[in-house]
Coordinates of N, CA, C and O in Angstrom, one line a residue:
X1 N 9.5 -20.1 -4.4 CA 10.4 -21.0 -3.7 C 11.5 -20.2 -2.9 O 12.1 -20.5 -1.9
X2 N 11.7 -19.2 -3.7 CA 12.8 -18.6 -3.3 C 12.3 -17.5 -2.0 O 12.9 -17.4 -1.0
X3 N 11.5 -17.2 -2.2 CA 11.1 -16.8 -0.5 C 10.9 -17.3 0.4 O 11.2 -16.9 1.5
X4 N 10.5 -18.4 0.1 CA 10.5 -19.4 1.1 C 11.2 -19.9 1.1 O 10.7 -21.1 1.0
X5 N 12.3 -19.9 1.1 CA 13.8 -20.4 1.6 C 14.2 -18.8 2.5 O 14.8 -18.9 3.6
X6 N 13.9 -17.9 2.1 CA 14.4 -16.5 3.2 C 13.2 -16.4 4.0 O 13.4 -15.3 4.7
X7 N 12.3 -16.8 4.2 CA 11.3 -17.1 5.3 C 11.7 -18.0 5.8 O 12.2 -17.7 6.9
X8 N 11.8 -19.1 5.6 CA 12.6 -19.8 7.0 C 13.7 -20.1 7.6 O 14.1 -20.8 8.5
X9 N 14.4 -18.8 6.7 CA 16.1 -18.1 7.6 C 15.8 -17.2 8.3 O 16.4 -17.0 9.4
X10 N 14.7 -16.5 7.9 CA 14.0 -15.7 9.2 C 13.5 -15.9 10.0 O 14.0 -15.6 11.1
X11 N 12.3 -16.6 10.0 CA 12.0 -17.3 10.4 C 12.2 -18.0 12.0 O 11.6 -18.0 13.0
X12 N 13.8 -18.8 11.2 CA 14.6 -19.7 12.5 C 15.1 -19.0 13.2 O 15.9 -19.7 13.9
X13 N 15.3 -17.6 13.5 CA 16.0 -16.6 14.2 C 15.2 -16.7 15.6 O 15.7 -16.6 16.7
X14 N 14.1 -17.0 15.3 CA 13.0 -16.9 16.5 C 12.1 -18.6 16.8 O 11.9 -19.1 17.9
X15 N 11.8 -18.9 15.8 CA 11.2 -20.3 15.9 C 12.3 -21.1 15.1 O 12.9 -20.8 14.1
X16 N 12.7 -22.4 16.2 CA 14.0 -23.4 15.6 C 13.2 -24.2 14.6 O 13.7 -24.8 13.7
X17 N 12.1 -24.3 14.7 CA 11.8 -25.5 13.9 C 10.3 -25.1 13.0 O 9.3 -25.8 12.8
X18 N 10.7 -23.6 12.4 CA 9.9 -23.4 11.1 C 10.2 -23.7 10.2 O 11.4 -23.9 9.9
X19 N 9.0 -23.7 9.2 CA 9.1 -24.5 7.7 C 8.2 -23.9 7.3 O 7.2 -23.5 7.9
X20 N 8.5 -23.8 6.1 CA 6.9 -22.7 4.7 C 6.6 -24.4 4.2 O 7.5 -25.3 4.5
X21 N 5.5 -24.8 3.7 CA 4.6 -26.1 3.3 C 3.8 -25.2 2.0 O 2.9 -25.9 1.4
X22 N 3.8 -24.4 1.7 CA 3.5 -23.9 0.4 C 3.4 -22.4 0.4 O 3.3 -21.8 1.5
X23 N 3.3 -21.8 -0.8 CA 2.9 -20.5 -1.3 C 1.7 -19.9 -1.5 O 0.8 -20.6 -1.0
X24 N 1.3 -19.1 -2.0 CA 0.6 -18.1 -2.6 C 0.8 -17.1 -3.7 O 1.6 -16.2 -3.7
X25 N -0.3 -17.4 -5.0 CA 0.8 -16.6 -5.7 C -0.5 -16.0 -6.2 O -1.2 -16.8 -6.9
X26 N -1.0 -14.5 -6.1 CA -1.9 -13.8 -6.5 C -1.9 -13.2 -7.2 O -0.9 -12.4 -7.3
X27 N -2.7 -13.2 -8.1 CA -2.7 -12.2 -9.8 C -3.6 -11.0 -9.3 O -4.8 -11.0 -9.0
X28 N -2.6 -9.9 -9.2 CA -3.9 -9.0 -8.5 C -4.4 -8.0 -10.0 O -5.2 -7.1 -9.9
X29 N -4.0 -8.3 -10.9 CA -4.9 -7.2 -11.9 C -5.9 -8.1 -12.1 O -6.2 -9.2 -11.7
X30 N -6.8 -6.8 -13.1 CA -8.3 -7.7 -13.8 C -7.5 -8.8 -14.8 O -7.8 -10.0 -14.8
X31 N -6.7 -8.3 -15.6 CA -6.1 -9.6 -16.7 C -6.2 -11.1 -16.0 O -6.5 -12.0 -16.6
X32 N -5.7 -11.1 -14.5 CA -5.4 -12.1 -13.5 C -6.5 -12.8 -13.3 O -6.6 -14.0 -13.3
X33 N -7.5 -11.6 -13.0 CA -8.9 -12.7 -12.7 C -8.6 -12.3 -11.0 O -9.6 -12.4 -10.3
X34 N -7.9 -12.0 -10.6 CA -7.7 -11.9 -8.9 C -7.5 -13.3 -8.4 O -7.8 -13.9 -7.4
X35 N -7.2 -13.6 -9.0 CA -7.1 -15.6 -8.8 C -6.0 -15.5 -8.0 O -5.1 -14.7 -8.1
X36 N -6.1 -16.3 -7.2 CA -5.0 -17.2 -6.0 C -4.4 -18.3 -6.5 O -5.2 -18.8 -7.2
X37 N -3.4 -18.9 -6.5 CA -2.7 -20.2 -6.7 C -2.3 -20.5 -5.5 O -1.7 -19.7 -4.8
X38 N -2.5 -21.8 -5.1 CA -1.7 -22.3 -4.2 C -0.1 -23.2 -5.0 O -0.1 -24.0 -6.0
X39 N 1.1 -22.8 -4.2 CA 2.4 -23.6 -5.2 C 2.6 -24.4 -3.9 O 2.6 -23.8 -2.8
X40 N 2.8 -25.6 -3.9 CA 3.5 -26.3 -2.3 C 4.9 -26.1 -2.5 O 5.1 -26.3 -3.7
X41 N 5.8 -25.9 -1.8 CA 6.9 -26.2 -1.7 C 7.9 -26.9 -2.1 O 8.3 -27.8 -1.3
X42 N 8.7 -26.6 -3.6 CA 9.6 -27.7 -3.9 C 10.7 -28.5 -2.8 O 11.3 -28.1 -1.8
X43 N 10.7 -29.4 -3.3 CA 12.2 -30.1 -2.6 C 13.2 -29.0 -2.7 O 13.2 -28.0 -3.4
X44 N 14.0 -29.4 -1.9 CA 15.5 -28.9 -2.0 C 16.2 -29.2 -3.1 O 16.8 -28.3 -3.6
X45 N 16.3 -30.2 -3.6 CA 17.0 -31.1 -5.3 C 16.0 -30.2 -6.6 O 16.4 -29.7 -7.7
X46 N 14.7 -30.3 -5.9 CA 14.1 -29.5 -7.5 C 14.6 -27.7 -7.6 O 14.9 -27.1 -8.7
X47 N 14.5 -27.2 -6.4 CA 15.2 -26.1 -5.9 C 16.0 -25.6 -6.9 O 16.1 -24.6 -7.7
X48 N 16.8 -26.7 -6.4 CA 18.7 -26.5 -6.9 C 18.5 -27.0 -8.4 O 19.5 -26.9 -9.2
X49 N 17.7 -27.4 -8.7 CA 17.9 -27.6 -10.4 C 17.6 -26.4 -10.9 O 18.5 -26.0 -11.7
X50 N 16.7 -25.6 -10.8 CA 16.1 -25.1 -11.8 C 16.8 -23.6 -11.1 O 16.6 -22.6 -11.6
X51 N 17.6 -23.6 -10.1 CA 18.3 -22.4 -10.1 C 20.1 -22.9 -10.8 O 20.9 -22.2 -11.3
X52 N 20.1 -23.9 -10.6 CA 21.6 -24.0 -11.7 C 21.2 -24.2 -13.0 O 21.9 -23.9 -14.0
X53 N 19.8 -24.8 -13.3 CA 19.6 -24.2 -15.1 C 19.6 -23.0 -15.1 O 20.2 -22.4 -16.0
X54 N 18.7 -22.2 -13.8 CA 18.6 -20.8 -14.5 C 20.0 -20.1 -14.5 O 19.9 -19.0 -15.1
X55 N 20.9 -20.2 -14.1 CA 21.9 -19.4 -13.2 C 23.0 -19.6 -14.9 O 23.6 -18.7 -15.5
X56 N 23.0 -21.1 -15.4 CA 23.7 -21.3 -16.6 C 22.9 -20.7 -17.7 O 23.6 -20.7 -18.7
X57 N 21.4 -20.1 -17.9 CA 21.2 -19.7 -18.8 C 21.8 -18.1 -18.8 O 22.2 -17.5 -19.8
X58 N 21.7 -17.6 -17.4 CA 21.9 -16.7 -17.3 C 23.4 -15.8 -17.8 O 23.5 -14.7 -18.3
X59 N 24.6 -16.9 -17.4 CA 25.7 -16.8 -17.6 C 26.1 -16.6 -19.1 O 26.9 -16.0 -19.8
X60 N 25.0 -17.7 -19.3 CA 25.5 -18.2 -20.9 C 25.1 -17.2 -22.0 O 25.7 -16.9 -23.0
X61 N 23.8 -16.5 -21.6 CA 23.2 -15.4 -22.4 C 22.4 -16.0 -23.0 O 21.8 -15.1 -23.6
X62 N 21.9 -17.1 -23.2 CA 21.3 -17.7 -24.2 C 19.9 -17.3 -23.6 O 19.1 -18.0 -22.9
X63 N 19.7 -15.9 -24.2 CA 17.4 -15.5 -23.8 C 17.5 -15.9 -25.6 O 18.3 -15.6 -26.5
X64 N 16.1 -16.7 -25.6 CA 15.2 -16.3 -27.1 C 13.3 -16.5 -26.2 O 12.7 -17.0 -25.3
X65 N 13.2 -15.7 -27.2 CA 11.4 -15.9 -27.7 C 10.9 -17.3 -26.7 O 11.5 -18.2 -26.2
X66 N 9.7 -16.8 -26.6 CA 9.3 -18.2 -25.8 C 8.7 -18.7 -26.7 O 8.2 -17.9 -27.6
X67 N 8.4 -20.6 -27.0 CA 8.4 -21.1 -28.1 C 7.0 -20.9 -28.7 O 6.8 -21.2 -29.9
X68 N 6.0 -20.3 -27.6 CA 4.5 -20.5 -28.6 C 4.0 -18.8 -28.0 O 4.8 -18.3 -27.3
X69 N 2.8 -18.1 -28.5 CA 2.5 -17.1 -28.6 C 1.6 -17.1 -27.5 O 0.9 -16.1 -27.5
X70 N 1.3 -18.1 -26.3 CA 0.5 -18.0 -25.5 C 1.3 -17.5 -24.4 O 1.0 -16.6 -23.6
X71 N 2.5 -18.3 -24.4 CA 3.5 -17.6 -23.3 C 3.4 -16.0 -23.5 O 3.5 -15.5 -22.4
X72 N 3.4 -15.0 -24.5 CA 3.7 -14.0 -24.4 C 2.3 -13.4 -24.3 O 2.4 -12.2 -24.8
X73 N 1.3 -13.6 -23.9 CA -0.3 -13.1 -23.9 C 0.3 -12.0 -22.9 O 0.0 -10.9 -23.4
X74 N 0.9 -11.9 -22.0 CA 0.9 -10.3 -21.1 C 1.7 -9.6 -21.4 O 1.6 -8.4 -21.2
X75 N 3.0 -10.0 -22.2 CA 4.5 -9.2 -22.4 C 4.0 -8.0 -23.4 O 3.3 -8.1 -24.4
X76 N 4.5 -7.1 -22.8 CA 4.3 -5.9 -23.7 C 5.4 -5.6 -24.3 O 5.5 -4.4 -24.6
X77 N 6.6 -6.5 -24.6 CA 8.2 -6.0 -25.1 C 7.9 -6.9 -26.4 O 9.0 -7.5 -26.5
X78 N 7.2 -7.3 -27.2 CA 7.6 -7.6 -28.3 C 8.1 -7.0 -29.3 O 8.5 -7.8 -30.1
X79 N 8.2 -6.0 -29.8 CA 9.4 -5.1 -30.6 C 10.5 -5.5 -30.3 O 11.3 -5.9 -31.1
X80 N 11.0 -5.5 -28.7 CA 12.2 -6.2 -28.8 C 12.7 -7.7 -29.2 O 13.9 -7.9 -29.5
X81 N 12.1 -8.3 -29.2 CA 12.1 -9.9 -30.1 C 11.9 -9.8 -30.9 O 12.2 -10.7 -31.7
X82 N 11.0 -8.5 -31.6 CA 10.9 -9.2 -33.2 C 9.7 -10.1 -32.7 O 10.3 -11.2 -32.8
X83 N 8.9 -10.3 -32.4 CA 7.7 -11.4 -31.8 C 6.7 -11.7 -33.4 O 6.0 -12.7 -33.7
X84 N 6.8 -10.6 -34.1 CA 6.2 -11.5 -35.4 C 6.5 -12.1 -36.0 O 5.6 -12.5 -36.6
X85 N 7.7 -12.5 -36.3 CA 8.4 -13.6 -37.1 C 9.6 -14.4 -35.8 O 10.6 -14.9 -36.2
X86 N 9.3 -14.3 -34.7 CA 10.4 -15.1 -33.8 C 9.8 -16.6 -33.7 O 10.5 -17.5 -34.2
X87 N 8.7 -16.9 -33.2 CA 8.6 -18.6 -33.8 C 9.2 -19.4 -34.2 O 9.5 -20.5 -33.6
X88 N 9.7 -18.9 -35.6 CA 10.2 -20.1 -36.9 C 11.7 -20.0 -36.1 O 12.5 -21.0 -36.0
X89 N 11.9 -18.6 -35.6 CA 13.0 -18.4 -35.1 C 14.1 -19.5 -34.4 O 15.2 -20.0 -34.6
X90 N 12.2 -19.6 -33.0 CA 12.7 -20.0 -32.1 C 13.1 -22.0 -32.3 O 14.0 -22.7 -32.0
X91 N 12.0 -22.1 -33.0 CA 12.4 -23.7 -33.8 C 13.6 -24.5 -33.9 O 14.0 -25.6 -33.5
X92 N 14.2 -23.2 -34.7 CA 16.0 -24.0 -34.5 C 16.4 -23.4 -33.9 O 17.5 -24.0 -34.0
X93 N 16.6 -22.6 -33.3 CA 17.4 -22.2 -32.2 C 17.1 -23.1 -31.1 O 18.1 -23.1 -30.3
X94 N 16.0 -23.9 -30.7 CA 15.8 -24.7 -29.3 C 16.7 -26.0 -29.9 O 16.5 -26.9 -29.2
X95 N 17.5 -26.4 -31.0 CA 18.1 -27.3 -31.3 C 19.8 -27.3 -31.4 O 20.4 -28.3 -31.6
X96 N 20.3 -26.2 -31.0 CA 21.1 -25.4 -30.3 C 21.8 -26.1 -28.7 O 21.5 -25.7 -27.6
X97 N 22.6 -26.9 -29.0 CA 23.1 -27.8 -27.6 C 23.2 -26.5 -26.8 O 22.6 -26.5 -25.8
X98 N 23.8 -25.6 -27.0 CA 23.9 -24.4 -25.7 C 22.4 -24.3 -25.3 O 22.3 -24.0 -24.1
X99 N 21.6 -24.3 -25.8 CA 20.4 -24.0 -25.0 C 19.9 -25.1 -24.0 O 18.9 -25.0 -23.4
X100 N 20.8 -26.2 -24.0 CA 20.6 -27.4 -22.6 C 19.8 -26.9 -21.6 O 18.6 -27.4 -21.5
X101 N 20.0 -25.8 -20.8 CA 19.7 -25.2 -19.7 C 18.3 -24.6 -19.8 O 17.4 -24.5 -19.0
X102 N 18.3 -24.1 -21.2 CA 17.2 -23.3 -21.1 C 15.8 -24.4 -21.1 O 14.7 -24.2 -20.6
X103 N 16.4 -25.7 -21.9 CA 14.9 -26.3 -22.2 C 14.9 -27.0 -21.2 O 13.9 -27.8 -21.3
X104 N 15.8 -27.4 -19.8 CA 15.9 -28.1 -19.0 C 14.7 -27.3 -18.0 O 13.9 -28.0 -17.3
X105 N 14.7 -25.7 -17.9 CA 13.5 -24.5 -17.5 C 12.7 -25.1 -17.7 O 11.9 -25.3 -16.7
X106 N 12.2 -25.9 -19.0 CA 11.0 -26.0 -19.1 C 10.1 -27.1 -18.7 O 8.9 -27.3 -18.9
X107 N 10.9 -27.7 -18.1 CA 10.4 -29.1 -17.7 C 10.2 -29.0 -16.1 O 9.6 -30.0 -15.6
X108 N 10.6 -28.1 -15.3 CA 11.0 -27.8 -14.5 C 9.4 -27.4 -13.7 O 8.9 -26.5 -14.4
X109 N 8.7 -27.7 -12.9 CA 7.2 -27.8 -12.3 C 7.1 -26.6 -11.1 O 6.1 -26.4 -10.5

């Protein structure tokens, strides 16, 4: 999304009335499959949400573990989480009012 908001600042330098209508998002390893996604283009409001959740998680410091072990199938840094016993971890810690922002991420399309 976020390129495509600097694609159509560039964009308008030369064409007044360009617009991106969706993405592309390529897995180029074998893990990937070489698969293509098409993402269409969020709104401006969904935009702005999930960069002011992200921007308050960021501030806030609040990283943990992602809550199931499928999310982490490519991460090669689990030593630093502790990823064998973070789970139970992550459980109560997502019950944690400071993490508002982060589970607001998750809902986020």
């Amino acid at each position: 999304a976020l390129y495509g908001v600097a694609a159509v600042q560039l964009l308008r330098r030369k064409y007044k009335g360009a617009k991106v209508v969706r993405g592309i998002y390529y897995f180029s390893s074998a893990k990937g499959g070489k698969e293509r996604r098409s993402i269409d283009t969020p709104s401006k409001a969904a935009l702005a949400g999930v960069l002011t959740d992200l921007r308050t998680v960021i501030a806030s410091g609040t990283f943990i573990h992602a809550a199931d072990d499928e999310a982490c199938m490519f991460c090669d840094l689990g030593a630093a989480c502790g990823a064998a016993d973070a789970l139970p971890r992550v459980e109560t810690k997502t019950l944690d009012r400071l993490l508002e922002a982060r589970r607001n991420l998750q809902t986020h399309e």
